[in-house]
GROMACS .gro file of C-alpha atoms in nm:
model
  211
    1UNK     CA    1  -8.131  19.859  14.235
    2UNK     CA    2  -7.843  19.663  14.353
    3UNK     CA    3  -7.616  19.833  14.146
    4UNK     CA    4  -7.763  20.232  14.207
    5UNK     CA    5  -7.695  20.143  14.591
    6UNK     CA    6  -7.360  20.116  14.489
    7UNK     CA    7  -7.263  20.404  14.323
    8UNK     CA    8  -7.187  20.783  14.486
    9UNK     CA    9  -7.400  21.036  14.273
   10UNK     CA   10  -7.110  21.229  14.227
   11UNK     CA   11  -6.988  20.925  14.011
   12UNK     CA   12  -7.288  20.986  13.754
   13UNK     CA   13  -7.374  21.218  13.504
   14UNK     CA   14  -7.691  21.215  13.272
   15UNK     CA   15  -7.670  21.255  12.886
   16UNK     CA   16  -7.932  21.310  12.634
   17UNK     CA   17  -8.147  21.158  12.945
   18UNK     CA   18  -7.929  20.850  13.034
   19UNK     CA   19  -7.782  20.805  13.365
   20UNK     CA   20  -7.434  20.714  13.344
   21UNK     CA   21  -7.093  20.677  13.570
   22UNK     CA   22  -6.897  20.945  13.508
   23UNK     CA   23  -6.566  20.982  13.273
   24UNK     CA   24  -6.361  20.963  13.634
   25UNK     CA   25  -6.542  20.707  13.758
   26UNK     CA   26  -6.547  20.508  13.453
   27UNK     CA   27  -6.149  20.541  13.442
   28UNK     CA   28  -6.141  20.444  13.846
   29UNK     CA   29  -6.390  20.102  13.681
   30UNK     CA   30  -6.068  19.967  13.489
   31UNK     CA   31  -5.868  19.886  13.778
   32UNK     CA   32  -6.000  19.525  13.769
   33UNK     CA   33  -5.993  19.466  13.422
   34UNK     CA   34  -5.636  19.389  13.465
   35UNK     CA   35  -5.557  19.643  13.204
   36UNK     CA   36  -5.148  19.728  13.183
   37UNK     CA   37  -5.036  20.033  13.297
   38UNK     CA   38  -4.977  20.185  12.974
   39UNK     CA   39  -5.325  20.130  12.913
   40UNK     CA   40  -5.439  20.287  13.209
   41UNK     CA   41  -5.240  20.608  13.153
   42UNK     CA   42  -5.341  20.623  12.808
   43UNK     CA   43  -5.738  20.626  12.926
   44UNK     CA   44  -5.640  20.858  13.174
   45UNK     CA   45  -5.480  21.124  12.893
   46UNK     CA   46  -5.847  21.001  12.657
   47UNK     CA   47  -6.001  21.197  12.946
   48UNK     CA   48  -5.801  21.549  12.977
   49UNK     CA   49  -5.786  21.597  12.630
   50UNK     CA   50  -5.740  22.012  12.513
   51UNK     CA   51  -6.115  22.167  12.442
   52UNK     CA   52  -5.880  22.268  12.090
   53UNK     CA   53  -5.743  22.009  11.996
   54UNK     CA   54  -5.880  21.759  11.699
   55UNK     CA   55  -6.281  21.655  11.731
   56UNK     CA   56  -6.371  21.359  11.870
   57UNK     CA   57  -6.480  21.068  11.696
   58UNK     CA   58  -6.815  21.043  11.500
   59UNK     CA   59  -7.086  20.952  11.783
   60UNK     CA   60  -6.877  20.969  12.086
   61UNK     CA   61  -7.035  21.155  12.323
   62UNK     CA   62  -6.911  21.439  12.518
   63UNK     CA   63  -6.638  21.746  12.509
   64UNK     CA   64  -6.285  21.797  12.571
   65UNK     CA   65  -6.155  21.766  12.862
   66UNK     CA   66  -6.414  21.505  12.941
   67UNK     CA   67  -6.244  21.537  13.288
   68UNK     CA   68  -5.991  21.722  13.475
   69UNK     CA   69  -5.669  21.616  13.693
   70UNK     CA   70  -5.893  21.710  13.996
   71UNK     CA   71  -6.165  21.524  13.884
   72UNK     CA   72  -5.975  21.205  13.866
   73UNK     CA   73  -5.794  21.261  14.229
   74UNK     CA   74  -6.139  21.326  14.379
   75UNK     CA   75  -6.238  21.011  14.264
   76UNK     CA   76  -5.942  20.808  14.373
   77UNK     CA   77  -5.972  20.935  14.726
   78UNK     CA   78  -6.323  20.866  14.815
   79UNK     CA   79  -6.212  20.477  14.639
   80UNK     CA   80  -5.963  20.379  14.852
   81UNK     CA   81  -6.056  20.048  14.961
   82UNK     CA   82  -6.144  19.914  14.598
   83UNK     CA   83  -5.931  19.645  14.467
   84UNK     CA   84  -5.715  19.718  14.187
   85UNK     CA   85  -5.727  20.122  14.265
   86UNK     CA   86  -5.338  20.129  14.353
   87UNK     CA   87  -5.216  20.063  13.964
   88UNK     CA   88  -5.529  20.344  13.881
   89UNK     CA   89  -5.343  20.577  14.156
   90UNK     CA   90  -4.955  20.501  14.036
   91UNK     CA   91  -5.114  20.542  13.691
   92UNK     CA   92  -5.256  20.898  13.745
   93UNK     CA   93  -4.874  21.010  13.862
   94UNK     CA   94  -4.819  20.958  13.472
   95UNK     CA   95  -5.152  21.112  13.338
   96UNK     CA   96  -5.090  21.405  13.133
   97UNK     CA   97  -5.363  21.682  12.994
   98UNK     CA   98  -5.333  21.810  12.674
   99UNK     CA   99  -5.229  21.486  12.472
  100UNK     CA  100  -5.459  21.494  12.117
  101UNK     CA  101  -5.439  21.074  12.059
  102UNK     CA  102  -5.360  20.730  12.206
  103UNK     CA  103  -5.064  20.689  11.978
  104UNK     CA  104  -4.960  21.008  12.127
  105UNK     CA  105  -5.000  20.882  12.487
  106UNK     CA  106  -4.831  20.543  12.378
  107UNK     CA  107  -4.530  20.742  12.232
  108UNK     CA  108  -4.486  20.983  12.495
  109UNK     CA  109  -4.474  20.685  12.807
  110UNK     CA  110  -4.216  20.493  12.519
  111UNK     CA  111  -3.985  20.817  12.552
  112UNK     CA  112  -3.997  20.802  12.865
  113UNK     CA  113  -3.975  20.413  12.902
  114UNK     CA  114  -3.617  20.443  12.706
  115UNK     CA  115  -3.451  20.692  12.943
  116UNK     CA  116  -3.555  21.022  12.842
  117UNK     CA  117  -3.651  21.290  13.006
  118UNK     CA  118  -4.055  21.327  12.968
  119UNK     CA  119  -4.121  21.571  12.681
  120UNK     CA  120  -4.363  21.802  12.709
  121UNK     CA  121  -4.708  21.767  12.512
  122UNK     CA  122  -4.896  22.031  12.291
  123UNK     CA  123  -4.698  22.365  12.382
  124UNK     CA  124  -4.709  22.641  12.158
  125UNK     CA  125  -4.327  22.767  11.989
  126UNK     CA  126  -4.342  23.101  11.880
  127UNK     CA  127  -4.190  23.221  11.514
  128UNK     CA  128  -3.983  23.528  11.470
  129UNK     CA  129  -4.307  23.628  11.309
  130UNK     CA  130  -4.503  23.588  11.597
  131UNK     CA  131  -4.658  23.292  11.436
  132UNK     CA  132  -4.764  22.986  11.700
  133UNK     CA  133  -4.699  22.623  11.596
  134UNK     CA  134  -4.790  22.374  11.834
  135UNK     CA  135  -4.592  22.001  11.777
  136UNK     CA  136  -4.706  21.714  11.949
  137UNK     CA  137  -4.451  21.642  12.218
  138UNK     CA  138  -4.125  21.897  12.202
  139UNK     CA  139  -3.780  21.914  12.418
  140UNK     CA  140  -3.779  22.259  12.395
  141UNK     CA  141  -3.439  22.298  12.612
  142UNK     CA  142  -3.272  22.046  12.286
  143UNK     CA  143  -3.488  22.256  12.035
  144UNK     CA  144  -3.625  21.891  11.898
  145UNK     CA  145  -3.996  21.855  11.795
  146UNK     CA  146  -4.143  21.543  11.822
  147UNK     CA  147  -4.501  21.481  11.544
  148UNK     CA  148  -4.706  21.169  11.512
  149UNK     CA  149  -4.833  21.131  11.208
  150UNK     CA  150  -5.152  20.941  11.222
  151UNK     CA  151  -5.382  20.881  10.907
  152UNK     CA  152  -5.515  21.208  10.854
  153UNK     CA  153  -5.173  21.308  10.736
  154UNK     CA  154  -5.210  21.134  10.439
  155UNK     CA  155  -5.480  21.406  10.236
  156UNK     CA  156  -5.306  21.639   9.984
  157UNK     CA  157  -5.461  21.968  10.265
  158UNK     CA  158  -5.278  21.797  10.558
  159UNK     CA  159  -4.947  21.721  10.344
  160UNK     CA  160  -4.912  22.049  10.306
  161UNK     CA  161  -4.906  22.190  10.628
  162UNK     CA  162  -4.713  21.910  10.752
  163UNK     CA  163  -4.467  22.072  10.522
  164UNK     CA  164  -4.503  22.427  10.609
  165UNK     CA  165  -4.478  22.346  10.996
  166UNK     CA  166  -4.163  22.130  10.929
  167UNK     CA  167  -3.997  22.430  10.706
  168UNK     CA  168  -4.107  22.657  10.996
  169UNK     CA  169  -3.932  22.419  11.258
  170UNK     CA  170  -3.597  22.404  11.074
  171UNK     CA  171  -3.592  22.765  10.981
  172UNK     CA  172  -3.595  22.833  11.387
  173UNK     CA  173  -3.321  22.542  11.382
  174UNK     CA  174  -3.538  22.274  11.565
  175UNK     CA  175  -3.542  21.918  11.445
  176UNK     CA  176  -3.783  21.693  11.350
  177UNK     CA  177  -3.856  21.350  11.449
  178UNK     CA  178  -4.168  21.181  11.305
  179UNK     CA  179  -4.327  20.892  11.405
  180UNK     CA  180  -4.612  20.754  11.260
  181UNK     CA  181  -4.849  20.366  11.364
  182UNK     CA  182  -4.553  20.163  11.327
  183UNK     CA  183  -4.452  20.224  11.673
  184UNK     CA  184  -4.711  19.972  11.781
  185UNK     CA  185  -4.493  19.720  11.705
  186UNK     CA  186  -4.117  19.599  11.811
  187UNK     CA  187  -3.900  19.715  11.491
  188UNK     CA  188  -4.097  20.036  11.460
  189UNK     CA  189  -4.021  20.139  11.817
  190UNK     CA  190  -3.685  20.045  11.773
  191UNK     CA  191  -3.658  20.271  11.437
  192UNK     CA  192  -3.846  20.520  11.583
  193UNK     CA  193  -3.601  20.550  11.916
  194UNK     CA  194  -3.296  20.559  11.708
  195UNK     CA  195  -3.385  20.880  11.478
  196UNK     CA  196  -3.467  21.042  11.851
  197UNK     CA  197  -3.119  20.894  11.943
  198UNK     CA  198  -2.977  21.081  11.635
  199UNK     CA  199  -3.171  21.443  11.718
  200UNK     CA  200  -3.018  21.404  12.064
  201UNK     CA  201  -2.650  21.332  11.962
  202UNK     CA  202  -2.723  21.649  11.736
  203UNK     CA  203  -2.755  21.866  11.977
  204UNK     CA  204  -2.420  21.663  12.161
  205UNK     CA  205  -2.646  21.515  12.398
  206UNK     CA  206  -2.532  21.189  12.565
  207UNK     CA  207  -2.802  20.907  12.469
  208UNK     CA  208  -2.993  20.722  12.779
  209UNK     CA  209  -2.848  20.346  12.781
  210UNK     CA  210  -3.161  20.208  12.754
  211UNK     CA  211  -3.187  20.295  12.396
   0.00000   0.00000   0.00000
């Protein structure tokens, strides 16, 4: 009972019969778990995910967007006072709907971390043809598509479209830049930032120093 008296009932939701917090509310619950903020924007983006994009997991509950920008700044505000909810609040400033993945969310804020300007996640690029293809994270202004390439990449149906997408992208004279779970660690980062170093001094564009 202790614990009811201390929730709003806008912070809970019922599934398959079970009272639970909501996603918001849930997110708003890590701010004293002393989580860092790349963790906290990376729940944040778990929450807005596109109703389009790749199905979630086996046995998580739920559907895309679990919860909206609004949702999450309706939250915060009636929270104020709780300890910890400044880091949520500065977190939300780097929340970002649409991303399909953590390692996309981790990639994206490492972009960003190294100087670049924030590149924008899961917009469509038309073909000549009229044909959409959507890549991850894109500078469209540079022309430079950005893909993650996470384990389902590796059956023989996912290959080739991997292919076909990345023959579309050069024949509309994008690049390329692929990163894949190495980016986790240290040297992969640092492998990963210097290809999108490259891309950039492609299109004669003067490299952040932080790279």
């Amino acid at each position: 009972m202790g614990h009811r008296a201390l929730l709003d009932e806008q912070d809970v939701c019922e599934v398959d019969g079970v009272r639970l917090t909501t996603p918001a509310r849930t997110w708003g619950d890590l701010a004293g778990m002393g989580l860092t903020m790349q963790e906290l924007v990376t729940a944040g983006d778990s929450l807005l995910q596109r109703s389009d994009g790749p199905p979630r997991p086996s046995g998580v509950l739920g559907h895309n967007p679990l919860a909206t920008l609004d949702d999450l700044r309706e939250m915060l505000d009636r929270r104020r006072d709780v300890p910890g909810i400044p880091a949520v609040r500065r977190a939300l400033v780097k929340v970002r709907p649409g991303v399909d993945s953590a390692p996309e969310s981790i990639l994206r804020q490492l972009i960003v971390a190294a100087g670049y300007p924030e590149p924008l996640v899961n917009l469509p690029v038309r073909l000549p043809d009229g044909r959409l293809i959507v890549p991850d994270l894109q500078f469209r202004e540079y022309r430079i598509a950005i893909q993650y390439e996470g384990k389902h990449h590796n059956s023989v149906d996912q290959i080739g479209k991997d292919i076909g997408r990345d023959f579309a992208f050069i024949s509309i004279g994008w690049i390329t830049v692929k990163a894949d779970r190495a980016i986790l660690q240290a040297s992969g980062r640092e492998r990963f930032l210097a290809r999108l170093a490259h891309a950039f001094a492609t299109r004669g564009v003067p490299v952040p120093r932080a790279v």
